[in-house]
Every structure is written in C-alpha cells, then in structure tokens.
PDB file of C-alpha atoms in Angstrom:
ATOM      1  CA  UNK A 148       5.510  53.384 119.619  1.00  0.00           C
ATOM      2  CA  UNK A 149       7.482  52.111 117.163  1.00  0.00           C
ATOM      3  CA  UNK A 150       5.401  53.636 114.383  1.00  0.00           C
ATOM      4  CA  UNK A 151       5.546  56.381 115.903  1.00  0.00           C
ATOM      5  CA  UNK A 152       9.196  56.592 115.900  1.00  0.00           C
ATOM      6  CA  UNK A 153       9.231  55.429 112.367  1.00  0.00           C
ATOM      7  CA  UNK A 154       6.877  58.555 111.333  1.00  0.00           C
ATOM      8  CA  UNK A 155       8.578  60.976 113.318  1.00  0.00           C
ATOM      9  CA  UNK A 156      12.027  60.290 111.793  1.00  0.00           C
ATOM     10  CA  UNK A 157      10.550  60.094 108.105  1.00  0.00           C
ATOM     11  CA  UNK A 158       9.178  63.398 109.436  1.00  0.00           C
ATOM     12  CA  UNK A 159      12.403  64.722 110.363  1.00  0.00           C
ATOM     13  CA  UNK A 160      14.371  63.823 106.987  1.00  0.00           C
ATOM     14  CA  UNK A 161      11.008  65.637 104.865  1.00  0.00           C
ATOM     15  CA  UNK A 162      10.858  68.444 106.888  1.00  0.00           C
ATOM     16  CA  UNK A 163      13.843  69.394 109.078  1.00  0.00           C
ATOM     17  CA  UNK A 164      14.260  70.152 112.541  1.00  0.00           C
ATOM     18  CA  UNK A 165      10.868  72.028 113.931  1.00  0.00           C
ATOM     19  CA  UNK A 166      13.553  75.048 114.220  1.00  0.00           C
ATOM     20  CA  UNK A 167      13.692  75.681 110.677  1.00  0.00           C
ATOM     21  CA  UNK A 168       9.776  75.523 109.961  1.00  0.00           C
ATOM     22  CA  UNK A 169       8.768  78.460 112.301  1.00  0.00           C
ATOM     23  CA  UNK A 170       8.000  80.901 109.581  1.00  0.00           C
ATOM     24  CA  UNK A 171       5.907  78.434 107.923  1.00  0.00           C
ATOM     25  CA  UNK A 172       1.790  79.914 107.816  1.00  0.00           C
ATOM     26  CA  UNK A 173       1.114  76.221 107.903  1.00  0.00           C
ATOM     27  CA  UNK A 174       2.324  76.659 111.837  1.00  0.00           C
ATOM     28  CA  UNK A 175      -0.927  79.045 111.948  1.00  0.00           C
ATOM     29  CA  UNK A 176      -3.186  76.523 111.575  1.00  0.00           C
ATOM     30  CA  UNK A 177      -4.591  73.760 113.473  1.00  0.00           C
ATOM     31  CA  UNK A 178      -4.380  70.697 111.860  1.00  0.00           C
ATOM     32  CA  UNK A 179      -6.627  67.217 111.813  1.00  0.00           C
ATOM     33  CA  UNK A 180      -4.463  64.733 113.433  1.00  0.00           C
ATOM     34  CA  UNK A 181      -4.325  60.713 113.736  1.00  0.00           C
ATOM     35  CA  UNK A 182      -8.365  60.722 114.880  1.00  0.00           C
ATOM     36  CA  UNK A 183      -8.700  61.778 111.362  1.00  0.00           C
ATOM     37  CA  UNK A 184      -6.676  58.653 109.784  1.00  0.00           C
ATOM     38  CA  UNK A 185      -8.564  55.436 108.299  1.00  0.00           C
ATOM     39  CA  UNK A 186      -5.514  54.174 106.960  1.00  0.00           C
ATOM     40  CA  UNK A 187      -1.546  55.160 106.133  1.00  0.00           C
ATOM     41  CA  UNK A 188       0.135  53.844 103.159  1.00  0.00           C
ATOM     42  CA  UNK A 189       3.845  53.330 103.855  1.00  0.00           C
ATOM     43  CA  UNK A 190       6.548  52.314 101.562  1.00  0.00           C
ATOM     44  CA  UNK A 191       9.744  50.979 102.432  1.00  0.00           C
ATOM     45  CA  UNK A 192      13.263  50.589 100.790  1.00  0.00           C
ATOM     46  CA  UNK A 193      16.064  48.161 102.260  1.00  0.00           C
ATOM     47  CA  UNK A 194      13.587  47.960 105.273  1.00  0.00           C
ATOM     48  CA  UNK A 195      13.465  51.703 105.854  1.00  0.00           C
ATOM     49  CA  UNK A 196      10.508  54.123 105.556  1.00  0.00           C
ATOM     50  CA  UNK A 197      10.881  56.082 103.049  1.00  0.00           C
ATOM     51  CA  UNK A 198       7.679  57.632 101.810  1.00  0.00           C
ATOM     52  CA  UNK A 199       4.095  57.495 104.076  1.00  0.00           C
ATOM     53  CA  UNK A 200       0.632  59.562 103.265  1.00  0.00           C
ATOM     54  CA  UNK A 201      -2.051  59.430 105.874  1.00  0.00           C
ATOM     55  CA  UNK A 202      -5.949  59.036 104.511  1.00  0.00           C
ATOM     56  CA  UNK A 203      -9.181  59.807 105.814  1.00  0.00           C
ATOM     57  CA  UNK A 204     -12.994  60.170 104.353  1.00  0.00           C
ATOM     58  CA  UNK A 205     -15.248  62.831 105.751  1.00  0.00           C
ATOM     59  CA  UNK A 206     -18.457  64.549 103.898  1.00  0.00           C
ATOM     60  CA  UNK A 207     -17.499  68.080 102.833  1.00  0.00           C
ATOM     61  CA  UNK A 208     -19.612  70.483 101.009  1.00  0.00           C
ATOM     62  CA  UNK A 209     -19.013  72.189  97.701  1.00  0.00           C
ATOM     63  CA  UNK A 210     -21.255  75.141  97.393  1.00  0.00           C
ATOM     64  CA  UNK A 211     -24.303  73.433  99.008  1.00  0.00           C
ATOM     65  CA  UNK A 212     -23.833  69.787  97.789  1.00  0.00           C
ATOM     66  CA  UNK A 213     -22.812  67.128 100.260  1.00  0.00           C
ATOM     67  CA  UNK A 214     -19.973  65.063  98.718  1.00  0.00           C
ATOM     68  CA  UNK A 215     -18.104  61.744 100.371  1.00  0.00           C
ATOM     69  CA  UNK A 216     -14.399  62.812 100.074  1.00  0.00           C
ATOM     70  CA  UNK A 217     -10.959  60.612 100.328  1.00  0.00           C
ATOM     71  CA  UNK A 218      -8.360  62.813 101.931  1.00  0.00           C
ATOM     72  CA  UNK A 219      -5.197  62.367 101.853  1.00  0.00           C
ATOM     73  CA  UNK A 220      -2.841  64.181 104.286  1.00  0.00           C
ATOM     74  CA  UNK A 221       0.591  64.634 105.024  1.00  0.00           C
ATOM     75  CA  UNK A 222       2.312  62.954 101.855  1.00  0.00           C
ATOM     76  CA  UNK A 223       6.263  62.614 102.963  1.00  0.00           C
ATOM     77  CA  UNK A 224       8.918  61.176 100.709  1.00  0.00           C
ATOM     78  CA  UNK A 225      12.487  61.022 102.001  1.00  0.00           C
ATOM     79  CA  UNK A 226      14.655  63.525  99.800  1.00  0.00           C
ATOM     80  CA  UNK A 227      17.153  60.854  98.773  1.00  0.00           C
ATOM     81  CA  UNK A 228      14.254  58.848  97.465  1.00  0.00           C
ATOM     82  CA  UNK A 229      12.691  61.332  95.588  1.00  0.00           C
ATOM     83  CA  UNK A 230      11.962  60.884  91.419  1.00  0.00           C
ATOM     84  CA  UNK A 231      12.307  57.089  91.947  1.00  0.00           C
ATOM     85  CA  UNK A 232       8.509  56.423  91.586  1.00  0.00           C
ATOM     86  CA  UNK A 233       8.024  55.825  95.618  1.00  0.00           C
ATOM     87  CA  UNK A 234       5.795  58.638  96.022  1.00  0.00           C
ATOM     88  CA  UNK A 235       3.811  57.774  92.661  1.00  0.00           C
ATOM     89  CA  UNK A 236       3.677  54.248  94.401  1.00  0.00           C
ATOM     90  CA  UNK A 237       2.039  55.563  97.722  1.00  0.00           C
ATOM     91  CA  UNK A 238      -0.379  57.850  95.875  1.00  0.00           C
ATOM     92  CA  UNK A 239      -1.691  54.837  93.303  1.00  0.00           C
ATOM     93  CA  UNK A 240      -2.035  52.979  96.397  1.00  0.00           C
ATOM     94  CA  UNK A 241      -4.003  55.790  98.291  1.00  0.00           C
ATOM     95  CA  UNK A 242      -6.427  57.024  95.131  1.00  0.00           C
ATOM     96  CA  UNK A 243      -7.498  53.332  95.012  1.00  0.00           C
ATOM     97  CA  UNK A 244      -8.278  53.255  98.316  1.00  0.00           C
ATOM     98  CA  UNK A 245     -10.429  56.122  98.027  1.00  0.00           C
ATOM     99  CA  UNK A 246     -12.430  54.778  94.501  1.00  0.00           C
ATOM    100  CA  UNK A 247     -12.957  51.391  95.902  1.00  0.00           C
ATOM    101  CA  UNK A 248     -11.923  50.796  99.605  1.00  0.00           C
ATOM    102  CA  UNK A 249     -14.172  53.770 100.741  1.00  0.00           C
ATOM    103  CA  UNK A 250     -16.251  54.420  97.450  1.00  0.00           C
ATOM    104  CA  UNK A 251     -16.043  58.336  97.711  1.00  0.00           C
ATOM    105  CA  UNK A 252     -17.547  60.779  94.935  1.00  0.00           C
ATOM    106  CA  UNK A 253     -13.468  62.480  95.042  1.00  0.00           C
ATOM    107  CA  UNK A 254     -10.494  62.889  96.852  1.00  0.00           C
ATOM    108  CA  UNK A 255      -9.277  66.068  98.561  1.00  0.00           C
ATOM    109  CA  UNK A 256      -5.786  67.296  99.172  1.00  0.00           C
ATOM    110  CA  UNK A 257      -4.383  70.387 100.310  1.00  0.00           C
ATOM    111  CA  UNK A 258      -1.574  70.577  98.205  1.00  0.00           C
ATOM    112  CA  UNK A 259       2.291  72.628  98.821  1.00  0.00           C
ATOM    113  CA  UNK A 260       3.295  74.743  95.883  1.00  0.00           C
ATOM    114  CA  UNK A 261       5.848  71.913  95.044  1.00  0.00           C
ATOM    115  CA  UNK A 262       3.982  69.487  95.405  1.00  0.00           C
ATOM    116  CA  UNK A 263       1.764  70.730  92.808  1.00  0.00           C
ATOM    117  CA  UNK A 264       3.219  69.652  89.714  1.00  0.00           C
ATOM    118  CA  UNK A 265       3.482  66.134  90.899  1.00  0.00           C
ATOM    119  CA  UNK A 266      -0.174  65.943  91.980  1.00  0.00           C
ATOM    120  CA  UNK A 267      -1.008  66.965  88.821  1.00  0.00           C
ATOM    121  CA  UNK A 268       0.759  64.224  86.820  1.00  0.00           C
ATOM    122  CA  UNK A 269      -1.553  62.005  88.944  1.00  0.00           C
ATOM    123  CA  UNK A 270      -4.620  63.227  87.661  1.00  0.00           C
ATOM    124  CA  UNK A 271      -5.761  65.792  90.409  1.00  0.00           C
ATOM    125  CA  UNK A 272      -6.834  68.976  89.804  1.00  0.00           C
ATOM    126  CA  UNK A 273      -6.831  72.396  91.295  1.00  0.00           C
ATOM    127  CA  UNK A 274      -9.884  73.651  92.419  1.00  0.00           C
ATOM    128  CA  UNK A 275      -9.829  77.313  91.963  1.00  0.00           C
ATOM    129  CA  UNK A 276     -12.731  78.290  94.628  1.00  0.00           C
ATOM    130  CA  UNK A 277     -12.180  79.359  98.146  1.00  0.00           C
ATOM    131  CA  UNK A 278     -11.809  76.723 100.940  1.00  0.00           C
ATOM    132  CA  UNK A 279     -12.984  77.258 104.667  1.00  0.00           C
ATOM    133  CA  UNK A 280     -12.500  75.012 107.976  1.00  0.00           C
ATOM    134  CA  UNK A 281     -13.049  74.989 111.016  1.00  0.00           C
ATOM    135  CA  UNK A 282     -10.225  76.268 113.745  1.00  0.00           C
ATOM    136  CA  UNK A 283     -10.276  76.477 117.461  1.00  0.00           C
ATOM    137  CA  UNK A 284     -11.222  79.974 117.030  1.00  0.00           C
ATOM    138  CA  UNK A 285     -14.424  79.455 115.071  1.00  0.00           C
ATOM    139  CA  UNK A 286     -13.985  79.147 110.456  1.00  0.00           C
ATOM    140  CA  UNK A 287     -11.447  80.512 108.756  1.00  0.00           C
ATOM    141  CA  UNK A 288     -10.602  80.870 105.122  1.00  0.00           C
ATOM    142  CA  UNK A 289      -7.853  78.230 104.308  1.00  0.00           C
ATOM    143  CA  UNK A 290      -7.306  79.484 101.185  1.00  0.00           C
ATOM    144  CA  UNK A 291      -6.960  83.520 102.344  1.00  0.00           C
ATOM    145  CA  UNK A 292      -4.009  82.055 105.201  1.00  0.00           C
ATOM    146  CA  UNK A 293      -2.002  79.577 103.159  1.00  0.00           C
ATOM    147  CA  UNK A 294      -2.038  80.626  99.586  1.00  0.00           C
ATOM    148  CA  UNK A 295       1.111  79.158  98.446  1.00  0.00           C
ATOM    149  CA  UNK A 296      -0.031  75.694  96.719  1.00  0.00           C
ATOM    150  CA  UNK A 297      -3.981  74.906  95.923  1.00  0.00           C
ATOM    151  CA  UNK A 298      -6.309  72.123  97.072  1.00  0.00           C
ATOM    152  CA  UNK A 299      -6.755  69.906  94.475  1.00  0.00           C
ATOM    153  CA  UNK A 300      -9.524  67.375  93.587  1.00  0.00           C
ATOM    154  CA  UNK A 301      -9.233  63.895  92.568  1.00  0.00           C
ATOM    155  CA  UNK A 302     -12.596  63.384  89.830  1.00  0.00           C
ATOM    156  CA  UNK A 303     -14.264  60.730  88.081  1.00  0.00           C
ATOM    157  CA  UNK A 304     -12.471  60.643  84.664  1.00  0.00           C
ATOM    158  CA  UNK A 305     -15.734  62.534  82.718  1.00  0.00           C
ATOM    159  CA  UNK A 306     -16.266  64.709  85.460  1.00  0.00           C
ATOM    160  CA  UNK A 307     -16.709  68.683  85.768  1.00  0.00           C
ATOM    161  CA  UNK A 308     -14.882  70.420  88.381  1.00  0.00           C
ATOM    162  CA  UNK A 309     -17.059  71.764  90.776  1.00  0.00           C
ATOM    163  CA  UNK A 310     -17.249  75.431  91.106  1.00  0.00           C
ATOM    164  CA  UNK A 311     -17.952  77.875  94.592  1.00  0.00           C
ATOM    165  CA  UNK A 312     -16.831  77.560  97.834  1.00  0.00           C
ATOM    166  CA  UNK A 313     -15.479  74.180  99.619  1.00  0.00           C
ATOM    167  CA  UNK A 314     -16.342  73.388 102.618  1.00  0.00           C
ATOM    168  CA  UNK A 315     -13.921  70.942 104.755  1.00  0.00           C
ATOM    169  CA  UNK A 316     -16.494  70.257 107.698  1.00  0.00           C
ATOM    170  CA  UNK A 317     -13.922  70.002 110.605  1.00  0.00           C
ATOM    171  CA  UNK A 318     -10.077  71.052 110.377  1.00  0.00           C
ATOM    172  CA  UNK A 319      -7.889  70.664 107.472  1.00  0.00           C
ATOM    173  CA  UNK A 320      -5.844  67.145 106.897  1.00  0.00           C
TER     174      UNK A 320
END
C-alpha cells in the first residue's frame, strides 16, 4: 500500500490531477498494467521518490520474426528533479536489466514526443514502421491513434533496425 501511495503521488507531481489529462488520446487506449511488471526501478532523493520506470519482457513480432523484448513503461521523473541525471540513472539501470537480467534481443518503449530527445541520447532509436496491439475491442493500430512521439528500439550496438510492422502481442506498456 505504501508503494502504492508512493507511485501514485510521483504520479500526481509528473502528470497532474486526472482533470487536466482528459484530452489526452493516451486516455483512448487500454493500457498493460502491474501484471505486466517484472521489476520497477525507483530512485530516491532526501528519501523521496523522485523518478520510477516500470519493466516487463514479452515476445513481440517484427514483420514475422519472433523477438524477446525488454519494455519499459511508464518512465516518471518529478519536474523539480528533472536535467539532474535521475532519469538517465533509472534508464542505465533499466537497459541493463534488459541486456543481462532478462537477456532480450531489444528493448521496446513507446515513447511521448518529449520524451523523445532524451531517449535518444540513450541510445534508442525510432522505429519508423507501424505498431499494432491488442485492445478490448479486438487490434488496433497504435501508431494511427497516438502519433505524437514514436516507439523506439533499444539494439545491439552493430545492429540494423528492423523494418515492417511491430507487433506488441498483448496491450501496450
């Protein structure tokens, strides 16, 4: 419970009250939740939270190739501890996890058009292809409902970005 509370008020300082979000296309969408998570990095300052991302593995498909994916999800860093390397500390932490905790071919992220630039410096990349998922509804086309921002790939130093479609194989993190 007290995590909980912890995430939800980290939450709150990110994003604002739920009041403010309701144009947001992300609202369209249903999201992977906690079932999802194999691990959340935290990061704390003067014993408060003040960055968490959430990360998962799943197999996804790019065109028809099967490929064991690190997600990460839900990257939060409070505003008034932004540019001090917290979020750069949480990410390192989470990319190792998914090249040698979990030993995936890449990592995934569904990345906000601000956050873009920051991934970037990290070594991900935007894949330019067209990403579907699954919904209540039946698949959609992430990538035709929220087209500000990109999912981007974490690679293998020498390695090509894939090209065609992605597949996410259950609901987007």
């Amino acid at each position: 419970d007290a995590d909980h509370l912890e995430l939800s008020e980290l939450r709150l300082r990110v994003h604002g009250p739920f009041e403010k979000r309701v144009g947001s296309p992300a609202l369209r969408i249903t999201w992977a939740g906690a079932d999802d998570t194999v691990c959340l990095v935290r990061v704390r300052q003067d014993n408060m939270l003040v960055c968490a991302l959430f990360l998962g593995e799943r197999t996804i498909l790019i065109g028809d190739i099967a490929k064991h994916a690190g997600t990460i999800r839900g990257m939060m860093t409070d505003p008034a501890y932004r540019r001090l390397g917290f979020g750069r500390a949480a990410m390192q932490v989470g990319q190792g996890y998914i090249w040698h905790d979990i030993a995936a071919q890449l990592g995934v992220l569904l990345s906000s058009e601000m956050a873009m630039p920051f991934y970037l410096s990290l070594g991900w990349r935007i894949f330019d292809g067209a990403v579907t998922c699954s919904q209540p509804g039946g698949a959609i086309t992430y990538t035709d409902v929220i087209r500000e921002g990109a999912p981007m790939l974490l690679l293998a130093d020498a390695e090509v970005m894939p090209t065609g479609t992605m597949n996410l194989r259950g609901l987007p993190f």
